[in-house]
Each structure stands twice: as C-alpha cells, then as structure tokens.
Amino acid sequence: AQTVTQSQPEMSVQEAETVTLSCTYDTSESDYYLFWYKQPPSRQMILVIRQEAYKQQNATENRFSVNFQKAAKSFSLKISDSQLGDAAMYFCACICNSNSGYALNFGKGTSLLVTP
Amino acid sequence: AAGVIQSPRHLIKEKRETATLKCYPIPRHDTVYWYQQGPGQDPQFLISFYEKMQSDKGSIPDRFSAQQFSDYHSELNMSSLELGDSALYFCASSPKTGRTEAFFGQGTRLTVV
C-alpha cells in the first residue's frame, strides 16, 4: 500500500498565479516528518519545505507554504506568485513508516507546468 | 556550501557487468541513504548507513551491496547488472539519523545495455 499519495499527476498554473498541490499520507506513527521535494529537468532533488508533525503551525518558506491537516493526514503545498522556474516534478515525502526506519517514502509526484 | 558529491555522474554498462557508485556526504553528516529512481518513477529507498553501520534496508536486490567507510563516504556495488537496473541512483546525507531532512546529490545515471 502506498504510504504517500499524490492524486494529481499533472497541474498547470499561469505565471504569477497560485497553485496548490495535494498530498495525503498514511501512518500510525505519532512522531513523523513531512517534506516536499522539487525535481526540475536537471533531475536534482531539492528540498522545498518540511513540516514536523508535532508542530501545529504550518511551515512557510518564502513563496511556498503548506496546509498541514493532521487529523485528515493531508499535507498540501501552496506556491504563490508562480514563476517559470517553479516548473518541475514535485514529490511529497514522509519519514513516517517504522518499517523503513528513517528513509523517505515518496509519493508518485505531480508534474507542474508554469505557463507565461 | 558543500553538497553531496556522487561519482560518476553517468555510467554505461553491459548486462551481467558490475558497477560501483560512490557517494561523498556533506561534511559532518553521519547518515547516508541510497535511492533508485527508474524512468518516470518516484525514488525508491535501497539502503542506509549510520556511523558506518547499516541502518535500514529497503528494496535493495541481493545483487547489490553497499558500505560506508571510515571517512563516511559510501559505495553501492551492483553485480550481474540487468536492463531493469537502468535508473538514476541518488545518494543523500543527513546530519543525524532520525526524522530530519536529507540532502541529495545530483545522482548517477546508470544505463545498462
């Protein structure tokens, strides 16, 4: 069973607009971490933002913010003022499965297209 | 700032050959992870090391082995290569084991022909 689910294989946003990428996860752990990674065409994996499950406040990094709904096990990423350079594959990931220790469990990814 | 260094960046091998991938973590990072990303796939966890000891094991084939050396660099050894092993192999390091972010290298693209 997939631990992390991204239900949107592809998303599109116009430059300067806002887009939200969805992610849900499954865990029975009480202590876990959630992440969004960006993978541009260069294939480099770049950390965008992280969220500790014990923190109620949603994480924010400049134009990137998350909506962390712990009860619903939802962790969406909001990109504000989208830029052409934001075009990439976005992976939601968690360290939330004791079977894989402290390794990241990734979702299948959402491909984000940014149009001028 | 220093990043995770992987070598080689690209590697072409024939079926049944052996390949060795190297990873040099960020200085003072004591945990190393290896991931495999097939074409159009999400990264899959292979194996990790903490303080030179194997920490966790994921979907690593028996044909693959890995180790972490005294200088914390790690090597992934792959034998009897198959066409399906063609993928991007990432190494990532983190400053301590536990639920903290991992920083990824640029990956080694392995092509098996």
XYZ file of C-alpha atoms in Angstrom:
229
model
C 0.000 0.000 0.000
C 1.230 3.454 -0.873
C 2.211 5.434 2.194
C 2.122 8.784 0.390
C -0.484 9.571 -2.247
C -0.411 12.421 -4.718
C -3.661 12.386 -6.646
C -2.672 14.958 -9.268
C -0.240 13.560 -11.850
C -0.113 16.941 -13.602
C -1.010 20.505 -12.730
C -0.773 23.739 -14.661
C -0.572 27.333 -13.415
C -0.087 30.688 -15.041
C 2.868 32.802 -14.110
C 2.186 34.981 -11.023
C -0.825 32.852 -10.030
C -1.182 30.500 -7.067
C -1.361 26.730 -7.248
C -1.937 24.044 -4.627
C -0.544 20.534 -4.888
C -2.282 17.824 -2.887
C -0.766 15.084 -0.790
C -2.182 12.586 1.673
C -0.261 10.090 3.740
C -0.879 7.071 5.867
C 0.845 6.448 9.156
C 0.190 5.100 12.608
C 3.238 6.892 13.987
C 2.766 9.774 16.394
C 6.092 11.394 15.543
C 6.846 11.927 11.883
C 8.138 14.454 9.378
C 6.700 15.556 6.058
C 8.532 17.091 3.116
C 8.061 18.496 -0.329
C 10.910 17.975 -2.798
C 11.239 19.598 -6.195
C 12.856 17.791 -9.124
C 13.480 20.078 -12.115
C 14.539 18.739 -15.533
C 18.111 18.516 -14.245
C 16.778 15.671 -12.012
C 18.359 17.209 -8.917
C 16.210 16.589 -5.810
C 15.771 19.892 -3.997
C 14.140 20.230 -0.598
C 11.362 22.816 -0.752
C 9.819 22.671 2.694
C 9.493 20.447 5.744
C 6.922 20.058 8.494
C 7.265 18.366 11.860
C 4.077 16.548 12.795
C 4.158 17.826 16.368
C 4.082 21.437 15.205
C 0.628 22.865 14.672
C 1.864 25.887 12.776
C 2.083 25.424 9.021
C 5.589 25.727 7.608
C 6.397 28.583 5.235
C 9.410 29.226 3.022
C 9.106 32.433 1.009
C 6.511 31.740 -1.722
C 5.990 28.147 -0.567
C 3.678 27.201 2.259
C 1.916 24.080 3.419
C -1.531 23.313 4.729
C -0.965 20.548 7.254
C -4.173 18.859 8.386
C -3.023 16.211 10.836
C -6.389 14.622 11.523
C -7.070 14.276 7.815
C -3.464 13.204 7.132
C -3.232 15.840 4.453
C -0.169 17.906 3.540
C -0.716 20.214 0.574
C 1.813 22.626 -0.910
C 0.818 26.112 -1.972
C 3.024 28.003 -4.399
C 2.260 31.711 -4.570
C 3.309 34.107 -7.332
C 4.356 31.171 -9.530
C 7.475 31.632 -11.593
C 8.681 29.857 -14.727
C 11.475 28.341 -12.670
C 8.919 26.573 -10.493
C 8.149 24.177 -13.333
C 9.245 20.767 -12.115
C 8.125 17.456 -10.677
C 7.088 17.864 -7.058
C 7.313 14.924 -4.696
C 5.603 14.745 -1.352
C 7.503 12.550 1.100
C 7.379 11.467 4.704
C 9.517 9.802 7.282
C 6.574 8.094 8.852
C 6.907 4.347 8.416
C 8.790 2.423 11.052
C 9.301 -0.439 8.589
C 11.658 1.740 6.547
C 13.282 3.404 9.514
C 14.286 6.970 8.774
C 14.176 6.696 4.983
C 11.897 8.884 2.916
C 8.703 7.434 1.488
C 7.804 9.318 -1.678
C 4.546 9.853 -3.495
C 4.331 9.323 -7.240
C 4.852 13.021 -7.906
C 2.968 15.894 -9.508
C 4.335 17.473 -12.674
C 3.844 21.240 -12.511
C 3.710 23.241 -15.719
C 4.019 27.028 -15.478
C 2.711 28.974 -18.453
C 3.651 32.574 -19.293
C 28.193 25.305 0.917
C 29.453 21.793 0.356
C 26.950 19.390 -1.133
C 26.665 15.655 -1.553
C 29.042 14.503 -4.267
C 28.310 11.460 -6.375
C 30.542 9.837 -8.924
C 30.421 9.040 -11.689
C 27.586 11.202 -13.000
C 26.930 8.870 -15.898
C 27.765 5.206 -16.350
C 27.095 2.796 -19.171
C 27.494 -0.908 -18.520
C 26.610 -4.089 -20.326
C 24.330 -6.780 -18.957
C 25.966 -9.033 -16.382
C 28.715 -6.491 -15.699
C 29.489 -4.897 -12.326
C 29.185 -1.229 -11.359
C 30.348 0.759 -8.343
C 28.759 4.069 -7.444
C 30.391 6.418 -4.964
C 28.910 8.979 -2.607
C 30.663 11.626 -0.527
C 28.251 13.087 2.040
C 28.196 16.632 3.297
C 30.959 17.070 5.927
C 29.812 16.124 9.435
C 26.796 14.250 8.091
C 26.898 10.776 9.565
C 23.908 9.200 7.798
C 23.836 8.175 4.154
C 20.891 6.924 2.128
C 20.762 5.330 -1.320
C 17.710 5.660 -3.568
C 16.884 4.300 -7.013
C 14.666 6.276 -9.389
C 13.506 4.486 -12.522
C 12.256 6.422 -15.548
C 9.053 8.253 -14.666
C 9.071 6.782 -11.168
C 9.419 8.125 -7.664
C 12.644 7.422 -5.784
C 12.718 4.078 -4.012
C 14.770 3.584 -0.872
C 17.512 0.986 -1.151
C 19.663 1.107 1.965
C 21.046 3.470 4.599
C 24.040 3.728 6.895
C 24.580 5.478 10.190
C 28.063 5.818 11.625
C 29.402 3.248 9.157
C 26.865 0.603 10.134
C 23.914 -0.472 8.023
C 20.885 1.240 9.454
C 17.844 0.325 7.362
C 17.231 -1.779 4.296
C 14.639 -1.147 1.637
C 14.039 -2.766 -1.712
C 17.667 -3.480 -2.464
C 18.233 -6.551 -4.672
C 20.530 -9.268 -3.380
C 22.845 -8.481 -6.327
C 23.535 -5.095 -4.777
C 25.639 -4.374 -1.724
C 26.796 -1.206 -0.063
C 29.039 0.007 2.683
C 30.104 3.167 4.429
C 33.785 3.754 5.042
C 35.716 5.357 7.889
C 35.688 8.740 6.110
C 31.873 8.404 5.809
C 31.865 8.042 2.059
C 29.692 5.231 0.782
C 29.807 2.890 -2.187
C 26.988 0.991 -3.847
C 28.177 -2.145 -5.604
C 25.948 -3.644 -8.237
C 26.688 -7.012 -9.818
C 25.126 -9.104 -12.594
C 23.537 -5.965 -13.979
C 20.182 -6.280 -15.698
C 18.459 -3.965 -18.153
C 15.963 -3.115 -15.418
C 18.726 -1.677 -13.265
C 18.926 1.307 -15.615
C 17.940 4.212 -13.401
C 19.056 7.326 -11.628
C 20.761 6.451 -8.346
C 20.710 9.082 -5.654
C 22.748 9.324 -2.543
C 21.506 11.556 0.243
C 23.011 12.520 3.575
C 21.623 13.951 6.775
C 23.316 15.431 9.824
C 21.946 12.860 12.189
C 19.860 9.800 11.987
C 16.242 10.374 12.754
C 13.354 12.275 11.319
C 15.263 15.051 9.647
C 15.683 16.205 6.092
C 18.093 14.540 3.709
C 20.180 16.448 1.190
C 20.527 14.783 -2.166
C 23.453 14.501 -4.532
C 22.984 15.062 -8.247
C 22.657 11.362 -8.886
C 24.409 8.801 -11.048
C 22.608 7.868 -14.214
C 23.246 4.183 -14.891
C 22.396 2.767 -18.289
C 22.614 -0.982 -18.778
C 22.781 -2.094 -22.408
